[in-house]
PDB file of C-alpha atoms in Angstrom:
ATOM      1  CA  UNK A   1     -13.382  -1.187   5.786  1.00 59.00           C
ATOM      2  CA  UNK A   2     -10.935  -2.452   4.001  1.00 89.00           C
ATOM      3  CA  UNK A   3     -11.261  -1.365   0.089  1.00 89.00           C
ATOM      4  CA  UNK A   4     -10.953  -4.874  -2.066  1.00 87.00           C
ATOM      5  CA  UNK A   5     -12.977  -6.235   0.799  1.00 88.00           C
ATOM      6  CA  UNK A   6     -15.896  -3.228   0.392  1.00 91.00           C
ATOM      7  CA  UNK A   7     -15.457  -3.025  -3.715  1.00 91.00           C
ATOM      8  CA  UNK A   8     -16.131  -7.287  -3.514  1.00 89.00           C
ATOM      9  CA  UNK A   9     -19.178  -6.785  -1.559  1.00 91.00           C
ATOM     10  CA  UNK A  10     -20.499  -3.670  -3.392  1.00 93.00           C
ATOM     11  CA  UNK A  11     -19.558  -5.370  -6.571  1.00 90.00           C
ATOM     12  CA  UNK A  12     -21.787  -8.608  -5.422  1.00 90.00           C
ATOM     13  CA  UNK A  13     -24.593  -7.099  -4.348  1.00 92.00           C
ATOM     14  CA  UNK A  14     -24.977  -5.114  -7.302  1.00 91.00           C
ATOM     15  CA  UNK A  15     -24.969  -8.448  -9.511  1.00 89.00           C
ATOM     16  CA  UNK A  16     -27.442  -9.999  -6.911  1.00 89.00           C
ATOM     17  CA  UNK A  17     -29.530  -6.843  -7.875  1.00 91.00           C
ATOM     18  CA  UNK A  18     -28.864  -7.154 -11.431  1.00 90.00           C
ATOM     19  CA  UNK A  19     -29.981 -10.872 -11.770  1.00 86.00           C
ATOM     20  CA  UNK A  20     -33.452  -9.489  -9.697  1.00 86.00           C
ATOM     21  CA  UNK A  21     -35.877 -11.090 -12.407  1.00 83.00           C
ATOM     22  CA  UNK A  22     -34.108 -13.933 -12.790  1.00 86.00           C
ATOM     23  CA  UNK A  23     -34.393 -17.159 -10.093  1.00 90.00           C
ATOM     24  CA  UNK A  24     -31.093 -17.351 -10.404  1.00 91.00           C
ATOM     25  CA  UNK A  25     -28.204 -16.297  -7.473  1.00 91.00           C
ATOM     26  CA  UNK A  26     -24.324 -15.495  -8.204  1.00 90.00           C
ATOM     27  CA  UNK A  27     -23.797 -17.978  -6.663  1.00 91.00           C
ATOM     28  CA  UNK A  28     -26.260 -21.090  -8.385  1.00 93.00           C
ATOM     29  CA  UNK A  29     -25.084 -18.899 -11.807  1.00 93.00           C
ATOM     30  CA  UNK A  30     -21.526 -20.107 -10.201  1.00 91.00           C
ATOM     31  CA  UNK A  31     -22.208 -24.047  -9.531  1.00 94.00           C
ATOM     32  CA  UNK A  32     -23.844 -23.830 -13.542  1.00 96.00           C
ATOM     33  CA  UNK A  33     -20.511 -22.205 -14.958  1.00 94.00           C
ATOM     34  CA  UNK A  34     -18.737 -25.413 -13.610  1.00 93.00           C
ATOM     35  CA  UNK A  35     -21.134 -27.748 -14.426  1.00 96.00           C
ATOM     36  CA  UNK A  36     -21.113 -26.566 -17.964  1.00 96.00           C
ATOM     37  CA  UNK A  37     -17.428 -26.441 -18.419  1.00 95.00           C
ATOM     38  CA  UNK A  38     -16.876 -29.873 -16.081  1.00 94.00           C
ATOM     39  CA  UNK A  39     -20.124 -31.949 -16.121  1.00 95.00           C
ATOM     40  CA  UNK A  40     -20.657 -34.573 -13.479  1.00 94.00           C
ATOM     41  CA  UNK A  41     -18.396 -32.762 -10.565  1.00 93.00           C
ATOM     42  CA  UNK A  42     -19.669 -33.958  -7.339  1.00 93.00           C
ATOM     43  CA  UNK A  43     -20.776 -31.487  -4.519  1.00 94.00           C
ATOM     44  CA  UNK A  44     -17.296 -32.567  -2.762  1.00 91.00           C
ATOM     45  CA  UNK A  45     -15.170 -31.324  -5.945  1.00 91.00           C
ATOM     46  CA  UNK A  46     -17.088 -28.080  -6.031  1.00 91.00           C
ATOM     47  CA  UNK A  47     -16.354 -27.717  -2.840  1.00 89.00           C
ATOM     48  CA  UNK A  48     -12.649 -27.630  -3.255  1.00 86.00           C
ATOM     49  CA  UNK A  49     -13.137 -25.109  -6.383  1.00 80.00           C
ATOM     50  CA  UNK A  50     -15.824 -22.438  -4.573  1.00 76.00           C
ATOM     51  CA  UNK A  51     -15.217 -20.320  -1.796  1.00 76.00           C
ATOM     52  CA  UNK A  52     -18.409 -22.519  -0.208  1.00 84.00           C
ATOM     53  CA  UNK A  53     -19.334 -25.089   2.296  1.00 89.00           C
ATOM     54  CA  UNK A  54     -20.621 -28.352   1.455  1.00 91.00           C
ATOM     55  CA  UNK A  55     -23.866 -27.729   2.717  1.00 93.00           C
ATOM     56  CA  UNK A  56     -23.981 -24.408   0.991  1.00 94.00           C
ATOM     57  CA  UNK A  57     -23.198 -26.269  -2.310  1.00 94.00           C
ATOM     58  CA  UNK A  58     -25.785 -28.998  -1.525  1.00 95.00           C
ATOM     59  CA  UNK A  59     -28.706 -26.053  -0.517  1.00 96.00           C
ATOM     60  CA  UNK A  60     -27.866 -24.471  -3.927  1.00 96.00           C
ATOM     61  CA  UNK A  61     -27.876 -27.751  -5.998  1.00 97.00           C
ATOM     62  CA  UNK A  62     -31.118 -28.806  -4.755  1.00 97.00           C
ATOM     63  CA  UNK A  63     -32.949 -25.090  -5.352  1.00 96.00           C
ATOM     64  CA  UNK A  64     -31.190 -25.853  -8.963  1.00 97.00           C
ATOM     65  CA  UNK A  65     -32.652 -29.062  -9.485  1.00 97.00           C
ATOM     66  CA  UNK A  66     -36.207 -27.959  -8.040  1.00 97.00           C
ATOM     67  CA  UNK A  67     -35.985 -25.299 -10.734  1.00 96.00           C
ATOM     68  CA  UNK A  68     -34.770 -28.158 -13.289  1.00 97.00           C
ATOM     69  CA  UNK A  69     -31.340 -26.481 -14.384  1.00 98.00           C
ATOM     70  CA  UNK A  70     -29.084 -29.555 -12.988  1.00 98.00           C
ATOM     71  CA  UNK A  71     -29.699 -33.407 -12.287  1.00 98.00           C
ATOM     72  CA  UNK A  72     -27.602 -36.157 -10.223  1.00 96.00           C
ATOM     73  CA  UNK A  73     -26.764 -38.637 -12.205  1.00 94.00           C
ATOM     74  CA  UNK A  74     -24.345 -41.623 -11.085  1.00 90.00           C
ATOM     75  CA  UNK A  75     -20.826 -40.588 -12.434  1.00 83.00           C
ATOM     76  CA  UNK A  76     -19.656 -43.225 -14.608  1.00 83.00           C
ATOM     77  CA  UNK A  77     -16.761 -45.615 -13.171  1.00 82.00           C
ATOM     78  CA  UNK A  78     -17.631 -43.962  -9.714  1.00 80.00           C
ATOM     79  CA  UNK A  79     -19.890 -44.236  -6.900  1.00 82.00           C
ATOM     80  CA  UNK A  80     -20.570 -40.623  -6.739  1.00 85.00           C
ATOM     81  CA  UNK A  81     -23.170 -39.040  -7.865  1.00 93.00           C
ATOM     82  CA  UNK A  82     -22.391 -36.054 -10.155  1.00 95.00           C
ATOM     83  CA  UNK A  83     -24.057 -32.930 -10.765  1.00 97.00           C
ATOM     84  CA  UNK A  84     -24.973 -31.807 -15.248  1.00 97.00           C
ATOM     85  CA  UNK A  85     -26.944 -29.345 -16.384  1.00 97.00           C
ATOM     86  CA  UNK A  86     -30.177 -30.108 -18.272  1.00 98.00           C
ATOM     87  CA  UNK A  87     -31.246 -28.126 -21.375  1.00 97.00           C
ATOM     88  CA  UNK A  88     -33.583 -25.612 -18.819  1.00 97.00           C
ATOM     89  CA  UNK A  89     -30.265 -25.106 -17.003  1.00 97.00           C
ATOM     90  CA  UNK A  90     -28.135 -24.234 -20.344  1.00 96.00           C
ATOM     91  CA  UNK A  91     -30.357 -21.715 -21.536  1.00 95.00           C
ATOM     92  CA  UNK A  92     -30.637 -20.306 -17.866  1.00 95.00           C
ATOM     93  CA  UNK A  93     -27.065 -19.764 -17.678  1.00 94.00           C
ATOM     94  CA  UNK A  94     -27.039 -17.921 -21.328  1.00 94.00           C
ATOM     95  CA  UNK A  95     -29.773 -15.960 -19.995  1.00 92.00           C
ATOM     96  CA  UNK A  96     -28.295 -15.008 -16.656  1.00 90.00           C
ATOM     97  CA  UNK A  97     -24.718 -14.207 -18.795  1.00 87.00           C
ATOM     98  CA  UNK A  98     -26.630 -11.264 -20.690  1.00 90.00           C
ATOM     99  CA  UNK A  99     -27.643  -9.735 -17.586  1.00 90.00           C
ATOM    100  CA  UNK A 100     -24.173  -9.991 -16.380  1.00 88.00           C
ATOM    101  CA  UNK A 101     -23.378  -8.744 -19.898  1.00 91.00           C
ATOM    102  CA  UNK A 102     -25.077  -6.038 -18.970  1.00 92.00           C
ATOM    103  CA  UNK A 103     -24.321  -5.599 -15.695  1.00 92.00           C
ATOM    104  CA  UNK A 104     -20.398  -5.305 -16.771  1.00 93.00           C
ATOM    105  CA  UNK A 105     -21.327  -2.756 -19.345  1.00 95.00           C
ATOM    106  CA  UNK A 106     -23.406  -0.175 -16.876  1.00 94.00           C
ATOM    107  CA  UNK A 107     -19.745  -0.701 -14.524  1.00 95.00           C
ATOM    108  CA  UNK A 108     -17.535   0.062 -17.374  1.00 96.00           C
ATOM    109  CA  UNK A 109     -20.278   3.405 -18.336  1.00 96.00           C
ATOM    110  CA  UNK A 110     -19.971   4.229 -15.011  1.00 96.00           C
ATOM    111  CA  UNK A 111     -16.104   4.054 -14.691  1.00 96.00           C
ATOM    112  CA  UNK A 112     -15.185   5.203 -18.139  1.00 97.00           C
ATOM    113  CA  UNK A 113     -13.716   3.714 -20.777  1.00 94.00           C
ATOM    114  CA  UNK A 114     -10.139   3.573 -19.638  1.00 96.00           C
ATOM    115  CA  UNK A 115     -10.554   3.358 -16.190  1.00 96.00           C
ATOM    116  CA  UNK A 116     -12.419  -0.113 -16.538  1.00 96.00           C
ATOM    117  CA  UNK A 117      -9.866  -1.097 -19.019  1.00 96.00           C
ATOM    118  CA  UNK A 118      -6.940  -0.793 -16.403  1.00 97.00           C
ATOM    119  CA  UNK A 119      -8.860  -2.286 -13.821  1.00 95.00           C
ATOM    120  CA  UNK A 120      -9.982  -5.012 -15.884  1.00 95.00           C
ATOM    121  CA  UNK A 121      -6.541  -5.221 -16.992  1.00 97.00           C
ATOM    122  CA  UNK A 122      -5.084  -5.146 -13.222  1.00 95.00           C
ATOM    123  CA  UNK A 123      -7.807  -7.721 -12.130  1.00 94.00           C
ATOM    124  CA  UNK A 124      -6.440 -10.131 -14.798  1.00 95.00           C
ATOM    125  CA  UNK A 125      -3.259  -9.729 -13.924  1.00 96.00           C
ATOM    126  CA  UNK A 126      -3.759 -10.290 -10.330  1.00 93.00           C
ATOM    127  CA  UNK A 127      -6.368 -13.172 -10.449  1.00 91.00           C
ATOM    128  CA  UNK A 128      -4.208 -16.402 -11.045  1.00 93.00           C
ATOM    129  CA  UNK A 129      -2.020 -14.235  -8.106  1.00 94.00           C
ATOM    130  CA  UNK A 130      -5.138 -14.354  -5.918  1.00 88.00           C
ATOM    131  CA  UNK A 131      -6.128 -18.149  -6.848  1.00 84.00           C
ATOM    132  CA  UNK A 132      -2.754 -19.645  -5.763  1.00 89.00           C
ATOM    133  CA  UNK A 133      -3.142 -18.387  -2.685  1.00 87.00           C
ATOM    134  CA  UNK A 134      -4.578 -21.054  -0.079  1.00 82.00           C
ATOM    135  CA  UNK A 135      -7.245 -19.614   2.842  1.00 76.00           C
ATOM    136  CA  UNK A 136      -5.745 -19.086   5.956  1.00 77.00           C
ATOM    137  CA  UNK A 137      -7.552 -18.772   9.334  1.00 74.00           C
ATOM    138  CA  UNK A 138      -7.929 -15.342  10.387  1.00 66.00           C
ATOM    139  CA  UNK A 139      -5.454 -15.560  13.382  1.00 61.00           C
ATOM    140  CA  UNK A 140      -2.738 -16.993  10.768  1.00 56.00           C
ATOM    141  CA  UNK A 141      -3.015 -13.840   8.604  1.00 56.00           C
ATOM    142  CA  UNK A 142      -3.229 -11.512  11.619  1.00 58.00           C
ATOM    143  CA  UNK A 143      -0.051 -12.878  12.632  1.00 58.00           C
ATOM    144  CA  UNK A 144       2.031 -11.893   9.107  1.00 55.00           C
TER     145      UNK A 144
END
């Protein structure tokens, strides 16, 4: 396997067992980040910011609003309906940030001091890199 391929899916299921106690996934922790920092995005424009179908978006969304961390709400000047957190949702996502507080700090014991600083330091480096590039199918990159 392919080693930033394994380390990602290590590195995620880890934080999926990390956030055990908490209802929360990486992935509705994810759709709350970008709700809090761009309220009223519509399942469509996190769609074109996540790695995730729009079904997948909709399927988290609705566990998130069953568990009263987001509400639709018309988006003013639009006919979409947009996506905020509610005050349950807020704390949630503080909540769920000290476990991955946490989580980062057990990774960094684990790794030592200075190796998690250079790979925290090569991640940044290499992560607006990563997000310029645009998905290709599979055959596309098998043929570079």
């Amino acid at each position: 396997m392919h080693l930033l391929w394994a380390v990602s899916i290590r590195t995620s299921l880890l934080g999926e067992a990390a956030l055990g106690d908490s209802p929360l996934s990486l992935a509705s922790l994810g759709m709350l980040e970008n709700l809090n920092a761009r309220p009223g995005l519509t399942i469509a424009e996190l769609s074109r910011r996540a790695p995730q179908t729009q079904q997948a978006l909709s399927q988290i969304a609705a566990r998130l609003e069953k568990l009263g961390c987001i509400e639709r709400k018309l988006v003013p000047g639009s006919r979409g309906i947009g996506l905020y957190l509610t005050d349950a949702g807020a704390r949630a996502r503080v909540s769920a940030h000290e476990t991955v507080e946490a989580f980062e700090a057990h990774i960094a014991d684990a790794l030592g001091t200075d190796r998690y600083q250079r790979l925290i330091e090569s991640l940044a480096a290499a992560q607006p890199i990563i997000r310029a590039l645009k998905p290709e199918p599979a055959a596309a990159v098998e043929a570079t």
